[in-house]
């Protein structure tokens, strides 16, 4: 348009760093994964929960822990505008994960009053201000599940842990993701942790001087978080530190043994990783990550993680309600699929080509009829030449073109062209929907 120069590149509006648009046809892969997840959750009697994306910052500080990278370094948090000048605004945060929100909802709505265990799943965006790279985004999606409840309803049982892990194995198998490894550990309960922290502090006192500034701080505030350190020079030192698995008390040892026994009985394969502590503070006992076949995800190798959090509800002011859950990184899961987006994308059964003036109306009536019978229909326009309509239909991957001209409407039968073979035949109006939706091969 005259006077409207395209904007200089620097002025162009773009998706915010670390966020992205998921466009068709790739979005079909996301739908495919989510539909498979919903099917699996259904079979295990999990029900959907949707918690707000926005929560009070304090929730994550208390649940996930201030010393964790997720809360200490990566939160999108700010002070909301105060209602009155004399007041302070509420501190808000975009959720970096969904377990804290689910447990808050469990407490807020007294979900323990419902029968059995609370078994919920969620699919939604999470936010972490990380350095973006392949498989790591600032807005990413998780598919997660949580099981929480009173101990009297069986929430502490090793059978719950094993069922959740078996669900995950089933889900990944169903998506055709093979070659994953389930890494498993137990990080004990609060009293084990206290003894382990003492031992860690002691071990660190001799070596921490040689470690990074973060580790120096962690050694004092929350020694377990030293295991989250990614600084290469610190790794040989971390290797020499005590292992949590050596500090488990008898009930925690027995619980872990029972989880493993159940997994063995169900033939769910796992590898013990005594160094796995997970990066969030709420974990107790069973902790796990699934690592896909090497290479698919570059440096970002965990496709999902989870574990028990038996003390989380109490630490947020709720009743004693042990729980366990997992969250799958959906972005990473989609990256590791072998399916192509094209193979799972929905394509039109037919492209309707109205021929001649006044035929848009007839085409619209026919499209309405066919769509009521679940056919996927794309529309041409009476202004298009037939050749153009056919070319467009081929590009869109439609199976048929239906020609809607005055003669066809009068005759009550339409010329239907099969695009892969070029065959053409007349199909009576009443049989058209059945004709379109039956498989061609
Ligand atoms: P998490 O290990 O922090 O656990 O995250 C789970 C998964 O989310 C990771 O394994 C990864 O696949 C994905 N993820 C994390 N950060 C990013 C990112 N920046 N970009 C892309 N994907 C990412 C949790 O969030 C816990 N709430 C899991 C849980 C549920 N534990 C108990 N219940």
Short mmCIF file of C-alpha atoms and ligand atoms in Angstrom, two decimals:
data_model
loop_
_atom_site.label_atom_id
_atom_site.label_comp_id
_atom_site.label_asym_id
_atom_site.label_seq_id
_atom_site.Cartn_x
_atom_site.Cartn_y
_atom_site.Cartn_z
CA UNK A 1 0.00 0.00 0.00
CA UNK A 2 1.29 3.50 -0.82
CA UNK A 3 3.04 5.13 2.12
CA UNK A 4 3.26 1.82 4.05
CA UNK A 5 6.83 0.64 3.90
CA UNK A 6 7.48 -2.80 5.39
CA UNK A 7 8.85 -2.34 8.89
CA UNK A 8 12.58 -2.58 9.42
CA UNK A 9 13.55 -6.03 10.67
CA UNK A 10 14.31 -4.79 14.16
CA UNK A 11 10.78 -3.43 14.49
CA UNK A 12 9.01 -6.60 13.39
CA UNK A 13 6.97 -8.21 16.12
CA UNK A 14 8.19 -11.68 16.93
CA UNK A 15 7.43 -14.40 19.46
CA UNK A 16 9.25 -13.65 22.72
CA UNK A 17 12.69 -15.29 23.13
CA UNK A 18 12.34 -18.89 24.24
CA UNK A 19 8.67 -19.09 23.19
CA UNK A 20 7.42 -20.36 19.84
CA UNK A 21 4.42 -20.88 17.65
CA UNK A 22 3.36 -24.46 17.08
CA UNK A 23 1.98 -24.38 13.58
CA UNK A 24 0.14 -26.90 11.43
CA UNK A 25 1.08 -29.50 10.33
CA UNK A 26 3.40 -29.93 13.40
CA UNK A 27 0.48 -29.22 15.73
CA UNK A 28 -1.02 -32.54 14.52
CA UNK A 29 1.81 -34.33 16.34
CA UNK A 30 0.88 -32.49 19.53
CA UNK A 31 -2.76 -33.50 19.12
CA UNK A 32 -1.66 -37.07 18.46
CA UNK A 33 0.42 -37.19 21.65
CA UNK A 34 -2.28 -35.54 23.75
CA UNK A 35 -5.00 -37.87 22.44
CA UNK A 36 -2.80 -40.90 23.28
CA UNK A 37 -2.15 -39.46 26.75
CA UNK A 38 -5.86 -38.92 27.40
CA UNK A 39 -6.56 -42.52 26.34
CA UNK A 40 -3.94 -43.89 28.71
CA UNK A 41 -5.04 -41.69 31.61
CA UNK A 42 -8.60 -42.87 31.05
CA UNK A 43 -7.57 -46.51 31.33
CA UNK A 44 -5.89 -45.81 34.69
CA UNK A 45 -8.84 -43.75 35.95
CA UNK A 46 -7.06 -40.38 36.06
CA UNK A 47 -9.19 -37.25 35.65
CA UNK A 48 -8.22 -33.87 34.27
CA UNK A 49 -7.39 -30.91 36.50
CA UNK A 50 -6.77 -27.39 35.18
CA UNK A 51 -5.07 -25.08 37.62
CA UNK A 52 -4.24 -21.41 36.89
CA UNK A 53 -1.06 -20.50 35.04
CA UNK A 54 -0.69 -17.60 37.45
CA UNK A 55 -0.08 -18.37 41.12
CA UNK A 56 1.20 -16.63 44.23
CA UNK A 57 5.01 -16.61 44.13
CA UNK A 58 5.05 -17.90 47.71
CA UNK A 59 3.54 -21.20 46.55
CA UNK A 60 6.59 -22.07 44.48
CA UNK A 61 9.04 -20.72 47.06
CA UNK A 62 7.53 -23.02 49.67
CA UNK A 63 6.86 -26.07 47.49
CA UNK A 64 9.74 -26.18 45.03
CA UNK A 65 12.28 -24.38 47.26
CA UNK A 66 14.04 -21.02 47.06
CA UNK A 67 17.45 -22.56 46.58
CA UNK A 68 16.44 -24.57 43.50
CA UNK A 69 17.42 -23.24 40.07
CA UNK A 70 13.75 -23.34 39.03
CA UNK A 71 12.70 -20.87 41.73
CA UNK A 72 15.97 -19.10 42.56
CA UNK A 73 17.04 -18.34 38.99
CA UNK A 74 14.35 -19.13 36.44
CA UNK A 75 11.03 -17.73 37.65
CA UNK A 76 8.96 -15.21 35.77
CA UNK A 77 7.75 -13.32 38.85
CA UNK A 78 6.70 -9.76 39.57
CA UNK A 79 4.84 -7.58 42.01
CA UNK A 80 1.26 -7.06 40.86
CA UNK A 81 -0.24 -3.58 40.95
CA UNK A 82 -1.50 -2.86 44.48
CA UNK A 83 -5.22 -2.23 45.00
CA UNK A 84 -4.52 0.88 47.07
CA UNK A 85 -1.45 3.11 47.17
CA UNK A 86 -0.87 2.27 50.80
CA UNK A 87 -0.77 -1.48 50.04
CA UNK A 88 1.90 -3.65 48.55
CA UNK A 89 1.05 -5.59 45.42
CA UNK A 90 0.80 -9.37 45.57
CA UNK A 91 3.88 -11.24 44.32
CA UNK A 92 2.77 -13.33 41.34
CA UNK A 93 4.54 -15.92 39.22
CA UNK A 94 3.94 -17.81 36.00
CA UNK A 95 3.96 -21.44 37.07
CA UNK A 96 7.30 -23.16 36.39
CA UNK A 97 5.70 -26.55 37.05
CA UNK A 98 2.27 -27.89 37.99
CA UNK A 99 2.71 -30.09 41.07
CA UNK A 100 2.65 -27.15 43.49
CA UNK A 101 -0.59 -25.84 41.93
CA UNK A 102 -2.22 -29.26 42.09
CA UNK A 103 -1.35 -29.70 45.77
CA UNK A 104 -2.58 -26.16 46.50
CA UNK A 105 -5.88 -27.07 44.81
CA UNK A 106 -5.99 -30.37 46.75
CA UNK A 107 -5.79 -28.40 50.00
CA UNK A 108 -8.02 -25.49 48.92
CA UNK A 109 -10.86 -27.79 47.80
CA UNK A 110 -10.35 -30.44 50.51
CA UNK A 111 -10.07 -33.12 47.87
CA UNK A 112 -9.27 -35.69 50.60
CA UNK A 113 -12.98 -35.66 51.42
CA UNK A 114 -13.63 -37.44 48.13
CA UNK A 115 -13.50 -41.23 47.95
CA UNK A 116 -10.21 -43.04 47.26
CA UNK A 117 -7.12 -41.26 46.05
CA UNK A 118 -7.02 -38.02 44.06
CA UNK A 119 -5.71 -39.09 40.64
CA UNK A 120 -5.40 -36.14 38.29
CA UNK A 121 -3.63 -35.27 35.06
CA UNK A 122 -2.85 -31.99 33.31
CA UNK A 123 -1.64 -30.81 29.94
CA UNK A 124 -0.47 -27.23 29.73
CA UNK A 125 2.22 -24.56 29.47
CA UNK A 126 4.91 -23.95 32.10
CA UNK A 127 7.45 -21.11 32.22
CA UNK A 128 11.12 -21.04 33.14
CA UNK A 129 13.60 -18.33 32.24
CA UNK A 130 16.29 -20.73 31.04
CA UNK A 131 18.83 -20.15 28.28
CA UNK A 132 16.91 -21.35 25.21
CA UNK A 133 18.40 -24.16 23.15
CA UNK A 134 17.24 -27.29 21.34
CA UNK A 135 14.60 -28.92 23.56
CA UNK A 136 14.73 -26.12 26.13
CA UNK A 137 12.25 -23.27 25.99
CA UNK A 138 11.00 -20.51 28.28
CA UNK A 139 7.42 -21.53 27.60
CA UNK A 140 7.21 -25.30 27.32
CA UNK A 141 4.43 -27.82 27.78
CA UNK A 142 4.06 -30.61 30.28
CA UNK A 143 1.78 -33.61 30.35
CA UNK A 144 1.71 -34.62 33.99
CA UNK A 145 -0.16 -36.65 36.57
CA UNK A 146 -0.38 -36.68 40.35
CA UNK A 147 -1.75 -39.19 42.88
CA UNK A 148 -2.38 -37.72 46.33
CA UNK A 149 -4.41 -38.78 49.32
CA UNK A 150 -4.64 -39.81 52.95
CA UNK A 151 -2.35 -42.72 53.93
CA UNK A 152 -5.49 -44.62 54.98
CA UNK A 153 -6.51 -44.65 51.31
CA UNK A 154 -3.22 -46.22 50.27
CA UNK A 155 -1.33 -43.14 49.08
CA UNK A 156 1.97 -44.33 50.58
CA UNK A 157 1.87 -47.75 49.02
CA UNK A 158 4.69 -48.83 46.72
CA UNK A 159 1.94 -50.15 44.45
CA UNK A 160 1.03 -46.52 43.59
CA UNK A 161 4.62 -45.77 42.54
CA UNK A 162 4.81 -48.93 40.45
CA UNK A 163 1.48 -48.30 38.75
CA UNK A 164 2.52 -44.78 37.77
CA UNK A 165 5.82 -45.98 36.33
CA UNK A 166 4.10 -48.77 34.46
CA UNK A 167 1.61 -46.22 33.07
CA UNK A 168 4.56 -44.20 31.76
CA UNK A 169 6.16 -47.22 30.15
CA UNK A 170 2.84 -48.10 28.50
CA UNK A 171 2.40 -44.56 27.21
CA UNK A 172 5.90 -44.32 25.71
CA UNK A 173 5.55 -47.76 24.14
CA UNK A 174 2.21 -46.79 22.65
CA UNK A 175 3.80 -43.74 21.04
CA UNK A 176 6.48 -46.00 19.58
CA UNK A 177 9.25 -44.34 21.59
CA UNK A 178 11.64 -47.20 22.15
CA UNK A 179 15.03 -47.38 23.75
CA UNK A 180 14.23 -45.24 26.78
CA UNK A 181 15.82 -45.90 30.15
CA UNK A 182 13.96 -45.45 33.40
CA UNK A 183 16.47 -44.17 35.95
CA UNK A 184 15.34 -44.84 39.47
CA UNK A 185 16.49 -43.85 42.95
CA UNK A 186 15.12 -43.35 46.44
CA UNK A 187 16.01 -40.12 48.18
CA UNK A 188 14.52 -41.14 51.51
CA UNK A 189 12.32 -39.25 53.93
CA UNK A 190 12.88 -36.08 55.98
CA UNK A 191 14.90 -37.81 58.72
CA UNK A 192 17.14 -39.56 56.17
CA UNK A 193 17.61 -36.21 54.48
CA UNK A 194 18.69 -34.57 57.74
CA UNK A 195 21.35 -37.24 58.33
CA UNK A 196 22.43 -37.07 54.71
CA UNK A 197 22.67 -33.27 54.82
CA UNK A 198 24.97 -33.49 57.86
CA UNK A 199 27.19 -35.97 56.04
CA UNK A 200 27.16 -33.85 52.91
CA UNK A 201 28.04 -30.68 54.80
CA UNK A 202 30.94 -32.50 56.40
CA UNK A 203 32.18 -33.87 53.09
CA UNK A 204 31.74 -30.48 51.42
CA UNK A 205 33.65 -28.61 54.11
CA UNK A 206 36.91 -30.03 52.79
CA UNK A 207 36.28 -29.40 49.09
CA UNK A 208 33.77 -26.58 48.65
CA UNK A 209 36.52 -23.95 48.39
CA UNK A 210 37.38 -25.42 44.99
CA UNK A 211 33.76 -25.31 43.77
CA UNK A 212 31.69 -22.65 41.99
CA UNK A 213 30.05 -19.73 43.83
CA UNK A 214 26.62 -21.35 43.62
CA UNK A 215 27.91 -24.51 45.29
CA UNK A 216 29.60 -22.46 48.01
CA UNK A 217 26.23 -20.96 48.81
CA UNK A 218 24.33 -24.23 48.45
CA UNK A 219 26.75 -25.96 50.83
CA UNK A 220 25.44 -23.66 53.55
CA UNK A 221 21.77 -23.18 52.59
CA UNK A 222 20.72 -26.49 50.99
CA UNK A 223 23.58 -28.95 50.41
CA UNK A 224 21.47 -31.41 48.37
CA UNK A 225 21.25 -28.82 45.60
CA UNK A 226 25.00 -29.19 45.01
CA UNK A 227 24.00 -32.19 42.89
CA UNK A 228 22.21 -29.83 40.45
CA UNK A 229 25.53 -28.14 39.59
CA UNK A 230 26.31 -28.20 35.87
CA UNK A 231 29.79 -26.62 36.09
CA UNK A 232 32.17 -29.16 34.47
CA UNK A 233 35.05 -28.44 36.86
CA UNK A 234 32.86 -29.32 39.86
CA UNK A 235 31.77 -32.72 38.55
CA UNK A 236 34.81 -34.76 39.70
CA UNK A 237 34.33 -33.32 43.20
CA UNK A 238 30.61 -34.12 43.19
CA UNK A 239 31.47 -37.71 42.22
CA UNK A 240 33.30 -38.12 45.53
CA UNK A 241 30.40 -36.94 47.73
CA UNK A 242 28.29 -39.40 49.75
CA UNK A 243 25.27 -41.02 48.12
CA UNK A 244 21.75 -40.57 49.48
CA UNK A 245 21.01 -44.26 48.90
CA UNK A 246 23.44 -45.11 51.74
CA UNK A 247 21.43 -43.03 54.24
CA UNK A 248 17.97 -44.55 53.91
CA UNK A 249 16.30 -45.83 57.07
CA UNK A 250 14.66 -49.24 57.18
CA UNK A 251 11.09 -48.18 56.17
CA UNK A 252 12.43 -46.20 53.17
CA UNK A 253 14.67 -49.09 52.13
CA UNK A 254 11.72 -51.50 52.35
CA UNK A 255 9.49 -49.11 50.37
CA UNK A 256 12.07 -48.84 47.61
CA UNK A 257 12.57 -52.61 47.52
CA UNK A 258 8.79 -53.07 47.19
CA UNK A 259 8.62 -50.61 44.27
CA UNK A 260 11.41 -52.49 42.48
CA UNK A 261 9.81 -55.86 43.14
CA UNK A 262 6.53 -54.69 41.59
CA UNK A 263 8.33 -53.25 38.55
CA UNK A 264 10.19 -56.55 38.12
CA UNK A 265 6.90 -58.43 38.35
CA UNK A 266 5.45 -56.25 35.57
CA UNK A 267 8.66 -56.46 33.51
CA UNK A 268 9.16 -52.70 33.54
CA UNK A 269 12.91 -52.27 33.06
CA UNK A 270 14.86 -49.67 35.07
CA UNK A 271 18.41 -48.68 35.96
CA UNK A 272 19.35 -47.66 39.48
CA UNK A 273 20.99 -44.25 39.61
CA UNK A 274 22.12 -43.52 43.18
CA UNK A 275 23.06 -39.95 42.17
CA UNK A 276 19.60 -39.00 40.93
CA UNK A 277 18.19 -36.39 43.36
CA UNK A 278 15.93 -34.30 41.03
CA UNK A 279 16.08 -30.51 41.00
CA UNK A 280 13.07 -29.67 43.17
CA UNK A 281 13.00 -29.67 46.98
CA UNK A 282 9.68 -31.41 47.59
CA UNK A 283 10.80 -34.93 46.69
CA UNK A 284 10.95 -37.84 49.13
CA UNK A 285 11.57 -41.55 48.55
CA UNK A 286 11.06 -42.68 44.92
CA UNK A 287 12.59 -40.36 42.31
CA UNK A 288 12.87 -41.09 38.60
CA UNK A 289 13.65 -39.78 35.15
CA UNK A 290 13.17 -41.32 31.71
CA UNK A 291 16.08 -40.80 29.38
CA UNK A 292 15.40 -41.43 25.68
CA UNK A 293 17.81 -43.13 23.29
CA UNK A 294 20.93 -40.99 23.04
CA UNK A 295 21.13 -38.32 20.41
CA UNK A 296 17.49 -37.40 19.91
CA UNK A 297 17.43 -34.47 22.29
CA UNK A 298 20.98 -33.17 22.35
CA UNK A 299 22.04 -31.86 25.73
CA UNK A 300 18.46 -31.83 27.08
CA UNK A 301 18.14 -35.48 27.80
CA UNK A 302 15.36 -35.92 30.34
CA UNK A 303 12.07 -36.50 28.60
CA UNK A 304 10.24 -36.63 31.91
CA UNK A 305 10.81 -36.65 35.63
CA UNK A 306 8.93 -37.24 38.80
CA UNK A 307 8.79 -38.76 42.21
CA UNK A 308 7.14 -38.87 45.61
CA UNK A 309 6.45 -35.81 47.72
CA UNK A 310 5.07 -37.22 50.96
CA UNK A 311 5.52 -34.00 52.96
CA UNK A 312 4.42 -31.41 50.38
CA UNK A 313 0.79 -31.04 51.43
CA UNK A 314 1.78 -30.44 55.06
CA UNK A 315 4.46 -27.93 54.10
CA UNK A 316 1.75 -25.93 52.30
CA UNK A 317 -0.54 -25.99 55.35
CA UNK A 318 -2.61 -29.04 54.35
CA UNK A 319 -3.10 -32.42 56.00
CA UNK A 320 -0.60 -35.26 55.81
CA UNK A 321 -1.24 -36.42 52.25
CA UNK A 322 1.56 -38.40 50.61
CA UNK A 323 1.70 -38.17 46.84
CA UNK A 324 3.63 -39.06 43.74
CA UNK A 325 3.59 -37.73 40.21
CA UNK A 326 5.47 -37.08 37.02
CA UNK A 327 5.65 -34.49 34.28
CA UNK A 328 6.61 -35.22 30.70
CA UNK A 329 8.20 -32.44 28.65
CA UNK A 330 5.78 -32.46 25.73
CA UNK A 331 8.11 -30.44 23.49
CA UNK A 332 10.81 -33.08 24.00
CA UNK A 333 8.37 -35.94 23.59
CA UNK A 334 7.20 -34.58 20.24
CA UNK A 335 10.85 -34.23 19.15
CA UNK A 336 11.51 -37.88 19.86
CA UNK A 337 8.55 -39.24 17.88
CA UNK A 338 9.27 -41.22 14.75
CA UNK A 339 5.91 -40.34 13.17
CA UNK A 340 5.90 -37.46 10.71
CA UNK A 341 3.43 -34.64 11.21
CA UNK A 342 2.13 -35.28 7.72
CA UNK A 343 1.24 -38.87 8.58
CA UNK A 344 -0.96 -37.89 11.52
CA UNK A 345 -2.38 -34.61 10.17
CA UNK A 346 -6.07 -34.55 9.25
CA UNK A 347 -6.56 -34.14 5.49
CA UNK A 348 -9.80 -33.20 3.69
CA UNK A 349 -11.89 -36.13 2.51
CA UNK A 350 -13.10 -33.90 -0.29
CA UNK A 351 -12.62 -30.51 -1.85
CA UNK A 352 -15.85 -29.07 -3.24
CA UNK A 353 -15.44 -27.20 -6.51
CA UNK A 354 -18.50 -25.03 -7.30
CA UNK A 355 -18.64 -24.39 -11.05
CA UNK A 356 -20.46 -21.32 -12.38
CA UNK A 357 -22.26 -18.40 -10.82
CA UNK A 358 -24.75 -19.12 -8.05
CA UNK A 359 -23.03 -22.42 -7.21
CA UNK A 360 -21.35 -21.24 -3.97
CA UNK A 361 -24.79 -21.51 -2.37
CA UNK A 362 -25.29 -25.09 -3.58
CA UNK A 363 -21.75 -26.01 -2.52
CA UNK A 364 -22.35 -24.59 0.95
CA UNK A 365 -25.54 -26.67 1.32
CA UNK A 366 -23.76 -29.82 0.22
CA UNK A 367 -20.77 -29.15 2.52
CA UNK A 368 -23.13 -28.71 5.46
CA UNK A 369 -24.79 -32.08 4.71
CA UNK A 370 -21.50 -33.91 4.36
CA UNK A 371 -19.91 -32.37 7.47
CA UNK A 372 -22.94 -33.48 9.48
CA UNK A 373 -21.85 -36.99 8.52
CA UNK A 374 -18.29 -36.31 9.81
CA UNK A 375 -16.68 -35.87 6.39
CA UNK A 376 -13.79 -33.38 6.34
CA UNK A 377 -14.61 -30.84 3.62
CA UNK A 378 -12.62 -27.97 2.14
CA UNK A 379 -14.34 -25.42 -0.09
CA UNK A 380 -13.43 -23.88 -3.39
CA UNK A 381 -15.21 -20.89 -4.87
CA UNK A 382 -17.41 -20.43 -7.90
CA UNK A 383 -14.89 -17.85 -9.12
CA UNK A 384 -12.12 -20.51 -9.44
CA UNK A 385 -11.41 -22.43 -12.65
CA UNK A 386 -11.78 -26.22 -12.22
CA UNK A 387 -8.07 -26.70 -12.96
CA UNK A 388 -7.13 -24.37 -10.11
CA UNK A 389 -9.53 -26.15 -7.73
CA UNK A 390 -8.03 -29.54 -8.56
CA UNK A 391 -4.48 -28.26 -8.12
CA UNK A 392 -5.37 -26.76 -4.74
CA UNK A 393 -7.13 -29.96 -3.66
CA UNK A 394 -4.03 -32.01 -4.53
CA UNK A 395 -1.78 -29.64 -2.58
CA UNK A 396 -4.08 -29.86 0.46
CA UNK A 397 -3.93 -33.66 0.35
CA UNK A 398 -7.67 -34.09 -0.30
CA UNK A 399 -8.79 -37.52 -1.51
CA UNK A 400 -11.60 -36.33 -3.80
CA UNK A 401 -12.87 -33.31 -5.66
CA UNK A 402 -16.65 -32.97 -5.88
CA UNK A 403 -17.88 -30.91 -8.79
CA UNK A 404 -20.98 -28.85 -8.02
CA UNK A 405 -22.50 -27.42 -11.22
CA UNK A 406 -26.06 -26.64 -12.25
CA UNK A 407 -26.49 -30.01 -14.02
CA UNK A 408 -25.26 -31.99 -11.02
CA UNK A 409 -27.58 -30.17 -8.65
CA UNK A 410 -30.55 -30.82 -10.95
CA UNK A 411 -29.63 -34.49 -11.42
CA UNK A 412 -29.10 -35.02 -7.68
CA UNK A 413 -25.75 -36.73 -8.34
CA UNK A 414 -22.26 -35.24 -8.35
CA UNK A 415 -19.12 -35.90 -10.37
CA UNK A 416 -16.54 -37.12 -7.87
CA UNK A 417 -12.89 -37.28 -8.93
CA UNK A 418 -10.48 -39.47 -7.00
CA UNK A 419 -7.24 -37.53 -6.92
CA UNK A 420 -4.69 -40.33 -6.59
CA UNK A 421 -5.97 -42.33 -9.58
CA UNK A 422 -7.79 -39.64 -11.55
CA UNK A 423 -10.90 -41.91 -11.77
CA UNK A 424 -14.18 -40.06 -11.92
CA UNK A 425 -17.73 -41.27 -11.24
CA UNK A 426 -21.18 -39.91 -10.51
CA UNK A 427 -22.37 -40.44 -6.96
CA UNK A 428 -25.99 -39.79 -5.88
CA UNK A 429 -26.30 -37.11 -3.22
CA UNK A 430 -27.68 -39.50 -0.59
CA UNK A 431 -24.68 -41.86 -0.97
CA UNK A 432 -21.99 -39.21 -1.05
CA UNK A 433 -21.10 -39.03 2.65
CA UNK A 434 -20.71 -42.82 2.88
CA UNK A 435 -18.68 -42.85 -0.31
CA UNK A 436 -16.26 -40.16 0.94
CA UNK A 437 -15.60 -41.55 4.36
CA UNK A 438 -15.01 -45.19 3.43
CA UNK A 439 -11.31 -46.10 3.19
CA UNK A 440 -9.88 -45.97 -0.34
CA UNK A 441 -7.28 -48.68 0.15
P1 LIG B 1 10.96 -31.35 36.04
O1 LIG B 1 11.99 -32.43 35.97
O2 LIG B 1 11.43 -30.02 36.49
O3 LIG B 1 9.82 -31.89 36.96
O4 LIG B 1 10.27 -31.20 34.63
C1 LIG B 1 9.71 -32.31 33.98
C2 LIG B 1 10.04 -32.32 32.51
O5 LIG B 1 9.67 -31.07 31.91
C3 LIG B 1 11.52 -32.44 32.19
O6 LIG B 1 11.95 -33.79 32.23
C4 LIG B 1 11.59 -31.88 30.79
O7 LIG B 1 11.24 -32.89 29.85
C5 LIG B 1 10.50 -30.83 30.80
N1 LIG B 1 11.12 -29.49 30.91
C6 LIG B 1 11.58 -28.86 32.01
N2 LIG B 1 12.07 -27.66 31.70
C7 LIG B 1 11.94 -27.52 30.37
C8 LIG B 1 12.26 -26.48 29.43
N3 LIG B 1 12.80 -25.33 29.82
N4 LIG B 1 11.97 -26.69 28.12
C9 LIG B 1 11.40 -27.85 27.70
N5 LIG B 1 11.08 -28.84 28.54
C10 LIG B 1 11.34 -28.68 29.85
C11 LIG B 1 8.66 -31.21 37.26
O8 LIG B 1 8.29 -30.21 36.69
C12 LIG B 1 7.83 -31.87 38.33
N6 LIG B 1 6.62 -31.05 38.58
C13 LIG B 1 7.43 -33.27 37.91
C14 LIG B 1 6.61 -33.96 38.95
C15 LIG B 1 5.27 -34.09 38.95
N7 LIG B 1 7.06 -34.46 40.08
C16 LIG B 1 6.06 -34.96 40.78
N8 LIG B 1 4.95 -34.71 40.12
#
